[in-house]
Coordinates of C-alpha atoms and ligand atoms in Angstrom, one line a residue:
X1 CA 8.0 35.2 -9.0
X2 CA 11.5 32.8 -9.5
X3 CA 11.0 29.6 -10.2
X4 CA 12.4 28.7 -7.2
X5 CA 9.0 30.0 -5.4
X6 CA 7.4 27.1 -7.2
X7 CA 9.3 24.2 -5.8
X8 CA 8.7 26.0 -1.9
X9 CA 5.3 25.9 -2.5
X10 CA 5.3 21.9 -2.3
X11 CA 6.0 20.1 0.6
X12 CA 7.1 16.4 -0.8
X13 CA 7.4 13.1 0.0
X14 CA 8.1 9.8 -1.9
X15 CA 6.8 7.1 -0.1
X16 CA 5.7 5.0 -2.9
X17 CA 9.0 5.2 -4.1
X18 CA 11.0 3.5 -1.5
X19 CA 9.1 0.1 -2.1
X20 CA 10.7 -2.4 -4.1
X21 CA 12.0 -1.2 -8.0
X22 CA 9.0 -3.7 -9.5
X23 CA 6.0 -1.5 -8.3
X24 CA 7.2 1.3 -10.6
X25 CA 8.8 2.9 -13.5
X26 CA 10.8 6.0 -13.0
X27 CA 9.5 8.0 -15.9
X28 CA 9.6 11.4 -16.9
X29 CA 6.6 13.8 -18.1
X30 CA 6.9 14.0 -22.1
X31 CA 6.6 17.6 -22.6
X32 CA 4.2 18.5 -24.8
X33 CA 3.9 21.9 -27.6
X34 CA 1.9 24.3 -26.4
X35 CA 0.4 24.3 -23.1
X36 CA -2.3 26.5 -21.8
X37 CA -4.2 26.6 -18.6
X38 CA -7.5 25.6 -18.8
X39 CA -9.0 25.6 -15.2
X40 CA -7.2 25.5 -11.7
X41 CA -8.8 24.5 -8.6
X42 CA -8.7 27.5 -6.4
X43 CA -10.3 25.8 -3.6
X44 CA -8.6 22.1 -3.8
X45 CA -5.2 24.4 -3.5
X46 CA -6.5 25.8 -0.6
X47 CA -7.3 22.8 0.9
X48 CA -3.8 21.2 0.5
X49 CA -2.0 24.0 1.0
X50 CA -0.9 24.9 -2.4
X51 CA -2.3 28.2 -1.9
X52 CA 0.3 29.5 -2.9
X53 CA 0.5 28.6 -6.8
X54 CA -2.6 31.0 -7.1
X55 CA -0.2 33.6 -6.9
X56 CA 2.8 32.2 -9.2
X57 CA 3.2 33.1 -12.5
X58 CA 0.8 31.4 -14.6
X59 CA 3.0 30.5 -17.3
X60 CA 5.2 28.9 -14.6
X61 CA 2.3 27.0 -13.3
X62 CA 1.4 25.6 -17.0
X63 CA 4.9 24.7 -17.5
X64 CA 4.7 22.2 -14.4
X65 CA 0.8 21.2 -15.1
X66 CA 1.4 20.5 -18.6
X67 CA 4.7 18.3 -17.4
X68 CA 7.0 20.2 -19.1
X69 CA 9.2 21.3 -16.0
X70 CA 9.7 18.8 -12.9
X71 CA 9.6 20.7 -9.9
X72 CA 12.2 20.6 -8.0
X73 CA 11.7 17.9 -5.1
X74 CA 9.1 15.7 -7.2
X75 CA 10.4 11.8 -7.9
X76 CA 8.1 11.6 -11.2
X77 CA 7.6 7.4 -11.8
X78 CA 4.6 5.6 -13.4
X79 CA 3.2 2.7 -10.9
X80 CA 3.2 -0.9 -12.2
X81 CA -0.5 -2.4 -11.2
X82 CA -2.8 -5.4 -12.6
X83 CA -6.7 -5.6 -13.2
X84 CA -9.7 -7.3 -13.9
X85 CA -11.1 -5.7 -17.0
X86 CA -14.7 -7.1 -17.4
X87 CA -13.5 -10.1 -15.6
X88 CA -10.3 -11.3 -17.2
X89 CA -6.8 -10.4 -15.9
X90 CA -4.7 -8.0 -17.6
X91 CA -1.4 -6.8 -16.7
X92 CA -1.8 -3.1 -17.1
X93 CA -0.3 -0.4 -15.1
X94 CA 0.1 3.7 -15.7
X95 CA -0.3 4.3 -18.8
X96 CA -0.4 7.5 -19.3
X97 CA -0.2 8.9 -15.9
X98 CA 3.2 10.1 -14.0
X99 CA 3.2 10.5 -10.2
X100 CA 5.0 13.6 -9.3
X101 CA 4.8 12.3 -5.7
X102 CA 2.9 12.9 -2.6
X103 CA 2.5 16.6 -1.1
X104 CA 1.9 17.0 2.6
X105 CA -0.9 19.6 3.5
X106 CA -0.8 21.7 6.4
X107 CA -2.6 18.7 8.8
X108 CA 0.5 16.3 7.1
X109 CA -2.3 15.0 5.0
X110 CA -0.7 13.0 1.9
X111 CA -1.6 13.6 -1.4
X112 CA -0.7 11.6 -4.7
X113 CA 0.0 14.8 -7.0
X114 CA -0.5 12.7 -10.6
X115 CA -0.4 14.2 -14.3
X116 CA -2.9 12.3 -16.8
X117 CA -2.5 12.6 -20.3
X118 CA 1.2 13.0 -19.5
X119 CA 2.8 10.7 -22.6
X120 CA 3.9 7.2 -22.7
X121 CA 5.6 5.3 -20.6
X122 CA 6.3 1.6 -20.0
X123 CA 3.1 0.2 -19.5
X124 CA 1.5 2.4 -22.4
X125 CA 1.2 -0.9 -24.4
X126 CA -1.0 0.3 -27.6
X127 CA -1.9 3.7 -26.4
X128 CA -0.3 6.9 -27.0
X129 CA -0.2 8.3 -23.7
X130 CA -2.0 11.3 -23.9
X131 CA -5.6 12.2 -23.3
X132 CA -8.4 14.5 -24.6
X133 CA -9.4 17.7 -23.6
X134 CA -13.2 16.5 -23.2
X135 CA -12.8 13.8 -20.7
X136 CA -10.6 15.5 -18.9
X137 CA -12.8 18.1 -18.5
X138 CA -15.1 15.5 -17.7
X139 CA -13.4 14.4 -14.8
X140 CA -13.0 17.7 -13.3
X141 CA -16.5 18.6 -13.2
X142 CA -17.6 15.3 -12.1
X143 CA -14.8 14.7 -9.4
X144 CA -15.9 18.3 -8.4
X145 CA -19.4 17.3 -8.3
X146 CA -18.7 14.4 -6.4
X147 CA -16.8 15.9 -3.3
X148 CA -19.1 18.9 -3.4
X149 CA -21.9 15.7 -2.5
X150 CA -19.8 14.3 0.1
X151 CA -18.4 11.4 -1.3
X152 CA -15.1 10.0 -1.6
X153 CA -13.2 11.1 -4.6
X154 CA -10.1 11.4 -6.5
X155 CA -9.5 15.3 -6.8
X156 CA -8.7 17.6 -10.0
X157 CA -6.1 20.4 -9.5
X158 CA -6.0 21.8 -13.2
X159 CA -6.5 20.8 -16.6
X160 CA -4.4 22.2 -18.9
X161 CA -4.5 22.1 -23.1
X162 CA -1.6 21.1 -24.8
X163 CA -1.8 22.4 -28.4
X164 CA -1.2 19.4 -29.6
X165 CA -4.2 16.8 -31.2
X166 CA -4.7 13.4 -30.2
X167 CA -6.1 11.1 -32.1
X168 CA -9.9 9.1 -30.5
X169 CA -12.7 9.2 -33.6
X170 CA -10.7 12.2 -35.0
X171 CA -8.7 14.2 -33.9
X172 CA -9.3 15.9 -30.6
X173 CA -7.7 18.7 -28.5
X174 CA -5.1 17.5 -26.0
X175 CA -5.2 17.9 -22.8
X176 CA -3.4 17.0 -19.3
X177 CA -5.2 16.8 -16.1
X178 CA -3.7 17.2 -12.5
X179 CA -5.4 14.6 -9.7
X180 CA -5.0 14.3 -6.3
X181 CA -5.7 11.1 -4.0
X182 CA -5.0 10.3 -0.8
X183 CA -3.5 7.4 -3.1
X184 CA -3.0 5.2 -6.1
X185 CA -3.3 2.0 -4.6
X186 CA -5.9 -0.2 -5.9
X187 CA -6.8 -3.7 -5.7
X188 CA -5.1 -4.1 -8.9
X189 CA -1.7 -3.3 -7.1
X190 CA -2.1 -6.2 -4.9
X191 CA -2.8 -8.2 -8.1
X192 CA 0.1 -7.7 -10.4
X193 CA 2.2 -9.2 -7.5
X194 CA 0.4 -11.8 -6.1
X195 CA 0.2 -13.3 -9.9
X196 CA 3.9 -13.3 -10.0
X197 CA 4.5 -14.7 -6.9
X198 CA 6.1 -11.5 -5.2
X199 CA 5.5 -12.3 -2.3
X200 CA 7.9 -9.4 -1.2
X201 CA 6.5 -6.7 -3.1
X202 CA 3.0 -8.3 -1.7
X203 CA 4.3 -7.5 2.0
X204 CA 5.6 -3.9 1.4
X205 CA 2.7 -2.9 -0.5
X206 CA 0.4 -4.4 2.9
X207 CA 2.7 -2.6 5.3
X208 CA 2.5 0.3 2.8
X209 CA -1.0 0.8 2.7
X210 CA -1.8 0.1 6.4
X211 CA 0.4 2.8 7.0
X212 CA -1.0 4.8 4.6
X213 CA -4.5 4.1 4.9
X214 CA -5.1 2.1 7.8
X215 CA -2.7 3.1 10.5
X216 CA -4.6 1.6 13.3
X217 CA -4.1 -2.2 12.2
X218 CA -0.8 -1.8 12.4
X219 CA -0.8 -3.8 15.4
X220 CA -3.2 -6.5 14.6
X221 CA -3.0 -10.2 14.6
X222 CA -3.3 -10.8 11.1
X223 CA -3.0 -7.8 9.2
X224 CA -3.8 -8.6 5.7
X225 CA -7.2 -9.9 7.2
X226 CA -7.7 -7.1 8.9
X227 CA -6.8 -5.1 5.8
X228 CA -9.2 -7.1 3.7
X229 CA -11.6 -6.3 6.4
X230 CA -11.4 -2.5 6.7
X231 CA -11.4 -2.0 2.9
X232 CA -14.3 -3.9 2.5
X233 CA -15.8 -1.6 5.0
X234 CA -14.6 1.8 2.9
X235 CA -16.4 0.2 -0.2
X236 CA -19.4 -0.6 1.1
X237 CA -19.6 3.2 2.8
X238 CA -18.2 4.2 -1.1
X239 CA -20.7 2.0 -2.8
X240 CA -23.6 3.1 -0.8
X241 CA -22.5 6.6 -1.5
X242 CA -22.8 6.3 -4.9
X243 CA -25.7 4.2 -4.6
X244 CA -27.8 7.2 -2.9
X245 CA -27.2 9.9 -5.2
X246 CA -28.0 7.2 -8.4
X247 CA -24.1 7.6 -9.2
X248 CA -23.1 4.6 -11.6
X249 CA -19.1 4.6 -12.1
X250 CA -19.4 2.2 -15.6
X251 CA -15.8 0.8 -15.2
X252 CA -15.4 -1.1 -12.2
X253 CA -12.6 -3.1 -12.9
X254 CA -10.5 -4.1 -10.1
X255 CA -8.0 -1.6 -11.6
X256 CA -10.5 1.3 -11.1
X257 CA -11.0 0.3 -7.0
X258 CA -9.2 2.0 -4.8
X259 CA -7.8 0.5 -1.6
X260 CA -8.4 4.3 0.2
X261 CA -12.1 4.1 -0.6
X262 CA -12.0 7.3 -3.0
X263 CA -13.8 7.1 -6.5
X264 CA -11.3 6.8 -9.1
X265 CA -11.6 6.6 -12.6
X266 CA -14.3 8.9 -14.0
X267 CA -14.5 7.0 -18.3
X268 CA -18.1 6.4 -18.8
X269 CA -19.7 7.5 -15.6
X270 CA -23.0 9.0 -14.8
X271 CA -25.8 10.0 -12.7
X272 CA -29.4 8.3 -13.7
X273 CA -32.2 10.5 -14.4
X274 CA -35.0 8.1 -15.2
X275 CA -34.8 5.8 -12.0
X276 CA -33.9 2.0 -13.6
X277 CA -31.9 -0.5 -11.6
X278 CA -30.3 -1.8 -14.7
X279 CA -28.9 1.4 -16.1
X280 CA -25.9 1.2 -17.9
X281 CA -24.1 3.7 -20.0
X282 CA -21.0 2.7 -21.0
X283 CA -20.6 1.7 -24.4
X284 CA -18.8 -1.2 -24.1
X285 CA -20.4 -2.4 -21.0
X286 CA -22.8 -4.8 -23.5
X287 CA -24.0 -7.3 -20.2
X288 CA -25.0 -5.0 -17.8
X289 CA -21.5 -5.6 -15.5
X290 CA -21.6 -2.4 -13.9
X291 CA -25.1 -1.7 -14.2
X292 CA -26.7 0.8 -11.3
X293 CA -28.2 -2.0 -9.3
X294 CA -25.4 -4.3 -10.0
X295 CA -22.7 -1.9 -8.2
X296 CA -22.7 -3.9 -4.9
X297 CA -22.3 -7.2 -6.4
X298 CA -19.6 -6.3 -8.7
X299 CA -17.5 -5.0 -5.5
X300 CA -18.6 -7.9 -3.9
X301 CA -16.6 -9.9 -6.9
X302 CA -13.8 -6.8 -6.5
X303 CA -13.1 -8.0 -3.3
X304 CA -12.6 -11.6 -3.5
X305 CA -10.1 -11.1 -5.8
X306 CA -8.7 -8.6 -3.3
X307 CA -8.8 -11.4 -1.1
X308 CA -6.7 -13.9 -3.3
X309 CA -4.2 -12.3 -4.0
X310 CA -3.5 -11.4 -0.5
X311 CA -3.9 -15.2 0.4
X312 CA -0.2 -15.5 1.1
X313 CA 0.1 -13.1 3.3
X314 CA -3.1 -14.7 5.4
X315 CA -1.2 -17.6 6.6
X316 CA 1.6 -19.6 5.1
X317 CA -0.9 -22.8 5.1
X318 CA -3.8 -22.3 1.8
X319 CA -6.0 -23.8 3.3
X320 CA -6.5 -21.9 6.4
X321 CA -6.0 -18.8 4.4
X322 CA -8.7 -19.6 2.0
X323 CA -11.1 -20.4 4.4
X324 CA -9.8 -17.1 6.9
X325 CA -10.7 -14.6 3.5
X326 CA -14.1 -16.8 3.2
X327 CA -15.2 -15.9 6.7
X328 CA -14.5 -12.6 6.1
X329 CA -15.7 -11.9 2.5
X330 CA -19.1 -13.5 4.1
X331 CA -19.8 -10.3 6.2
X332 CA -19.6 -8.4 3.1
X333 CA -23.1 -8.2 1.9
X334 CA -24.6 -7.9 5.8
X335 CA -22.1 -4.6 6.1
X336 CA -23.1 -3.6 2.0
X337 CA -26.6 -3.6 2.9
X338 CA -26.0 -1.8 6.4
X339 CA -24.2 1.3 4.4
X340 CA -26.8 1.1 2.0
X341 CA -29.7 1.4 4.2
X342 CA -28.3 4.1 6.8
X343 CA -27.7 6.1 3.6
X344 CA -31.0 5.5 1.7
X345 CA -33.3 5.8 5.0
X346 CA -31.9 9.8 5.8
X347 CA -33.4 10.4 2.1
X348 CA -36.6 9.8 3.9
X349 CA -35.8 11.9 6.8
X350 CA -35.4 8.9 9.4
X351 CA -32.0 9.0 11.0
X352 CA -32.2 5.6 12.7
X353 CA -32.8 2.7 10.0
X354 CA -35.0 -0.4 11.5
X355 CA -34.7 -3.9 9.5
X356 CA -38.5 -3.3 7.9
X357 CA -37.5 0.4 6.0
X358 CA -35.6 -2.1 3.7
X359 CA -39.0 -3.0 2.3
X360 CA -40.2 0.6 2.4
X361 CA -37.3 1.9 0.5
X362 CA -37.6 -1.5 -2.2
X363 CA -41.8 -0.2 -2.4
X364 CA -40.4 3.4 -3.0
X365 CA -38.1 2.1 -5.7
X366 CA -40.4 -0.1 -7.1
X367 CA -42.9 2.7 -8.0
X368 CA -40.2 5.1 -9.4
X369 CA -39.4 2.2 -11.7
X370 CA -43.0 1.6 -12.3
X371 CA -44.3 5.2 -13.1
X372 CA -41.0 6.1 -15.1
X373 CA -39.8 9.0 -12.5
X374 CA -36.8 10.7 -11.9
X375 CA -34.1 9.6 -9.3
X376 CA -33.4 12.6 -8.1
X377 CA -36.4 15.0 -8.3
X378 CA -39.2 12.7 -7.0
X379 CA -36.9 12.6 -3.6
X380 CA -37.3 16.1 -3.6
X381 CA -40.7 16.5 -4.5
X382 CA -40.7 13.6 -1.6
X383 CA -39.5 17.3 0.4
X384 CA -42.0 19.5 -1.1
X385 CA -40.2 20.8 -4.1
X386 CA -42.4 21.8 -6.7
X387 CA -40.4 20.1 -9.6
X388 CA -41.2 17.8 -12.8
X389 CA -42.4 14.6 -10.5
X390 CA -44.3 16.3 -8.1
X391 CA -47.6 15.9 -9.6
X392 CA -47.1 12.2 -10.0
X393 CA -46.9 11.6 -6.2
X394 CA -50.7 12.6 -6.2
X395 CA -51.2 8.9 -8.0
X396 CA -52.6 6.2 -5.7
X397 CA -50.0 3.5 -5.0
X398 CA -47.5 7.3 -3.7
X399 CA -50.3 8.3 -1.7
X400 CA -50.9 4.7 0.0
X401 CA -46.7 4.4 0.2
X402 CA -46.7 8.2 1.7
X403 CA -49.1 6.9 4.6
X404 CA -46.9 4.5 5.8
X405 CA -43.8 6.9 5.2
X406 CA -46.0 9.1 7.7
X407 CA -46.7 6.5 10.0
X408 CA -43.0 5.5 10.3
X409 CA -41.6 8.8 10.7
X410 CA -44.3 9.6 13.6
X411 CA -43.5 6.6 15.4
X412 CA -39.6 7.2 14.9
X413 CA -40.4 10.2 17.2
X414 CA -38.5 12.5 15.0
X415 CA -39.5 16.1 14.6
X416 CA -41.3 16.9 11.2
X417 CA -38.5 19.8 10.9
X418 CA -35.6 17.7 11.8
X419 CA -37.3 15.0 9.4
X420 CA -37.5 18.4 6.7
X421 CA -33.8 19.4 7.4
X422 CA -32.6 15.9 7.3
X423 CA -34.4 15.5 3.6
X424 CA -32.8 18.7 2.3
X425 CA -29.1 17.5 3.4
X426 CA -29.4 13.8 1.9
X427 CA -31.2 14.7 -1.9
X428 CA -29.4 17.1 -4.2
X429 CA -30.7 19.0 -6.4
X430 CA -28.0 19.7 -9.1
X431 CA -26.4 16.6 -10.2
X432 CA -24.0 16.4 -12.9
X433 CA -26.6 15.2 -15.5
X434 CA -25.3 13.6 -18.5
X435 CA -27.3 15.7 -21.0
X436 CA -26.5 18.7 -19.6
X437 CA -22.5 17.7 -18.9
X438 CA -21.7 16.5 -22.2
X439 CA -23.0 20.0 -23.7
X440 CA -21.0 21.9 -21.5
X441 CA -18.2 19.8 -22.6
X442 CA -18.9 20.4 -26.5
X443 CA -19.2 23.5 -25.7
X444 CA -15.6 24.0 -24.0
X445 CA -14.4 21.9 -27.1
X446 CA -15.6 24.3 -29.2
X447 CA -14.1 27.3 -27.8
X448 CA -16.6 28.5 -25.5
X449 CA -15.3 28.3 -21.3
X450 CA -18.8 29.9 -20.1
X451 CA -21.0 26.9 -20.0
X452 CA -18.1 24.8 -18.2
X453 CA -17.7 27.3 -15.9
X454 CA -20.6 27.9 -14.8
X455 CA -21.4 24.1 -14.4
X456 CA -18.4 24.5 -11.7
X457 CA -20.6 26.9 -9.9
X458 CA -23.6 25.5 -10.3
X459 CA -22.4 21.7 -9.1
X460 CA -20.1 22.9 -6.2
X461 CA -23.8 23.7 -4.8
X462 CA -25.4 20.9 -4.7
X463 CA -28.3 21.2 -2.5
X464 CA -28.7 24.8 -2.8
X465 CA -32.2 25.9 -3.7
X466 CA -31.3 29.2 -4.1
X467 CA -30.1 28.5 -7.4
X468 CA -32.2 29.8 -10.6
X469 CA -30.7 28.0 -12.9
X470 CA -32.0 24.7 -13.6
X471 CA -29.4 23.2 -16.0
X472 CA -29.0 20.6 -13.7
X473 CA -31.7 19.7 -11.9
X474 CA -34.3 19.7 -15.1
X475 CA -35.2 16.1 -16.2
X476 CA -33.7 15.6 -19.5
X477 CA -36.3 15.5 -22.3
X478 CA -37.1 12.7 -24.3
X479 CA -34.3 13.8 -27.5
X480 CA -31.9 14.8 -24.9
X481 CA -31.7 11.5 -22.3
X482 CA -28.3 10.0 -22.6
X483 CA -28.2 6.3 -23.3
X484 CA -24.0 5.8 -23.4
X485 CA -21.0 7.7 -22.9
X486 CA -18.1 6.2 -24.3
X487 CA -14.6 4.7 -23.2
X488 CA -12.9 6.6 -25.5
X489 CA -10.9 8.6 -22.8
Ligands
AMP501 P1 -8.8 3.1 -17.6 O1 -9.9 2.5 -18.5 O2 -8.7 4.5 -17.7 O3 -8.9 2.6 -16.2 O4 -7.4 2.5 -18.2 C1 -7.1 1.2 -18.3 C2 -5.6 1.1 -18.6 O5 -5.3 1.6 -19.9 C3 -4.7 1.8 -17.7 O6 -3.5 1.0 -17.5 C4 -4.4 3.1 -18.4 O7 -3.1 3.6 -18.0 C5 -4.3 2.6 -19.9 N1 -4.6 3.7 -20.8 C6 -5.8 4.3 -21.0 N2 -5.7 5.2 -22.0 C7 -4.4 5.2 -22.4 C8 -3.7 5.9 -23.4 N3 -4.2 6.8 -24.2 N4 -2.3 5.6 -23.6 C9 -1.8 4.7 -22.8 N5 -2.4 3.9 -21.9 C10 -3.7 4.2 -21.7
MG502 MG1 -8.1 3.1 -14.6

């Protein structure tokens, strides 16, 4: 294959680029020593389009992956963004990531095309650029995992190695990683400019990501309200998500939210085994921030400051703006607990929620807590899986829950298989356990693809019960539960 079949295979677009010279830094990938391709995403190619590299050469592919050769077409720029990291504002940007641009699928779909790991660029401040071949790894599987559950995520195309080291607590293997997203934008985007009073930048990036996003408010009265009000809506759908499946992202800072509703960001993420509202594994998440149970809150906070800094463009007078984005941030926790309860009630096998399964679901939750059990496999023991929990349903306080779980379900007038079916769609079974992904991980570190790989199978399959191998569904044992992951990305 030319090289030129490798530029056709892309169908780009630059529409980040046109907005004002502040939102980004035209940067080039630094190429890097020795790449190597690690993994490539058959099936996210498929889905975009990109079919085609399957059937390039794969030392051409590398080449592009690894950021040593621009395709031809691609605008490659790092974007300029803001944050709240654990609550204090930091300017911050893309610091080791270079959009390549946005690739229309077949549907004319857009798709941020990003390298991570990619080398510095202006907004690297301390850091070096690049990133390790662990947590990138990490993010593919998880990312994987994620869509493969149904949720909104950020995408992984490839990882490739570099052959060079970077240095975390030693020196690691290097390692770039290709994600797609519907987009980049975050509430730290709207951020960076509202702090510097940009209040042009502000109003491209709003007609920006209406477009983008949100195409139907193009015509409404106020749109940054009614922007403020339909991504509060995508996170509360996101958040409840995560909340179902016992997903805790670890780094919610306004930086890591995206204004598409997609999960972005997988540092110290993870999936509880031991049900605990106040789970926390990231290292350097010491109060609890972004603790399991403290996930709608926090985006509760993520959004007011969403809300501030578009103020401006809410109406020229403060005051009425302020008290515009109060009205609106009020609905939040009304539509939070909505999402959360249409999700959480289908784990039960009602399809209609009613006010009073709230305080079902709470007495459920309360007695995982209580008796110490597993997130994941007491719902399905919930189904009839014979699993490590199921034995502990037999206990009093389950069996005086389960007859009211009965009671409710017969007077929903659902069918007990319907109920069944409905069970078996909304509780996994393989979930990308920490335990069990972090020694797949070492494991690829070492040298050793197999485990990796067939984690890949393994969590594209979620709910299949089919599947002999228990890697991921087994509870972790007591030496083997996971207390922290760590930042060090
Ligand atoms: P994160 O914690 O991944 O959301 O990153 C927060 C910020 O730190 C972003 O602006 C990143 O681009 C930047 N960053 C993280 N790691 C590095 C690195 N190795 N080199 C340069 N910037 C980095
Ligand atoms: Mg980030």
């Amino acid at each position: 294959m030319s090289k030129n079949a490798f530029d056709s295979a892309w169908n780009w677009e630059h529409s980040y680029a046109e907005l004002p010279e502040r939102c980004y830094s035209l940067v080039k990938p630094t190429p890097v020593w020795q790449p190597g391709l690690y993994v490539f995403n058959d099936l996210l190619a498929g889905e975009l389009n990109l079919e085609k590299l399957s059937t390039l050469d794969p030392e051409l592919l590398v080449e592009v992956f690894a950021g040593n050769r621009v395709p031809g077409g691609a605008k490659p720029l790092a974007m300029a963004y803001a944050g709240h990291q654990f609550g204090n504002f930091v300017v911050l940007g893309d610091g080791r990531a270079i959009l390549l641009g946005e690739h229309l699928d077949g549907s004319g779909r857009r798709h941020d095309i990003q390298l991570k790991g990619s080398g510095l660029t202006p907004y690297s401040r301390r850091g070096d650029g690049r990133a390790a071949l662990g947590p990138m790894l990490r993010e593919f599987l998880i990312s994987e995992a994620m869509a493969a559950l149904g949720i909104a995520t950020t995408r992984s195309l490839a990882v490739v190695e570099t052959g060079e080291l970077v240095m975390r607590d030693g020196m690691l293997p290097g390692a770039v990683l290709v994600r797609t997203a519907v987009s980049h934008l975050r509430v730290g985007t709207f951020e960076l400019f509202a702090a510097r009073e940009d209040i042009e930048s502000l109003k491209a990036l709003l007609d920006h990501t209406i477009a983008r996003h949100y195409p139907e408010l193009a015509d409404a009265q106020n749109p940054a309200l009614a922007l403020l009000r339909a991504v509060q809506e995508s996170q509360a759908e996101l958040v409840a998500s995560w909340m179902a499946v016992g997903f805790v992202h670890g780094v919610l800072n306004t930086d890591n939210v995206a204004l598409s509703g997609e999960t972005i960001d997988y540092g110290p993420c993870a999936f509880i085994d031991r049900y605990h509202p106040g789970a926390v594994y990231s290292s350097i998440d010491r109060q609890g921030r972004y603790a399991y149970g403290n996930q709608p809150g926090i985006t509760a906070w993520n959004l007011a400051r969403f809300a501030e800094s578009l103020l401006p463009l809410i109406d020229a007078d403060s005051k009425k703006a302020v008290s515009l984005a109060e009205e609106t941030l009020e609905v939040f926790p009304d539509a939070m607990a909505a999402a959360w309860l249409q999700r959480m009630v289908r784990k039960f096998g009602i399809e209609k929620p009613e006010p009073a399964d709230r305080t079902l679901i709470e007495d459920w939750l309360a007695l995982l807590d209580k008796h110490r059990l597993d997130f994941t496999n007491a719902f399905r023991a919930l189904s009839g899986d014979e699993n490590s929990e199921k034995s502990q349903l037999k206990q009093p306080d389950f069996v005086a829950w389960h007859q009211r779980l009965e009671a409710r379900l017969k007077a929903s007038g659902i069918s007990p298989a319907a109920a069944q079916a409905l069970r078996e769609t909304s509780n996994p079974i393989h979930i990308p356990r920490n335990h069990a992904v972090e020694k797949a991980l070492d494991t690829a570190v070492a040298g050793d693809p197999l485990p990796f790989q067939r984690a890949l199978e393994v969590l594209r399959r979620p709910f299949d019960n089919s599947i002999s191998d228990h890697t991921f569904s087994a509870t972790p044992s007591e030496g083997e539960q996971v207390y922290t992951t760590f930042c060090g990305t």
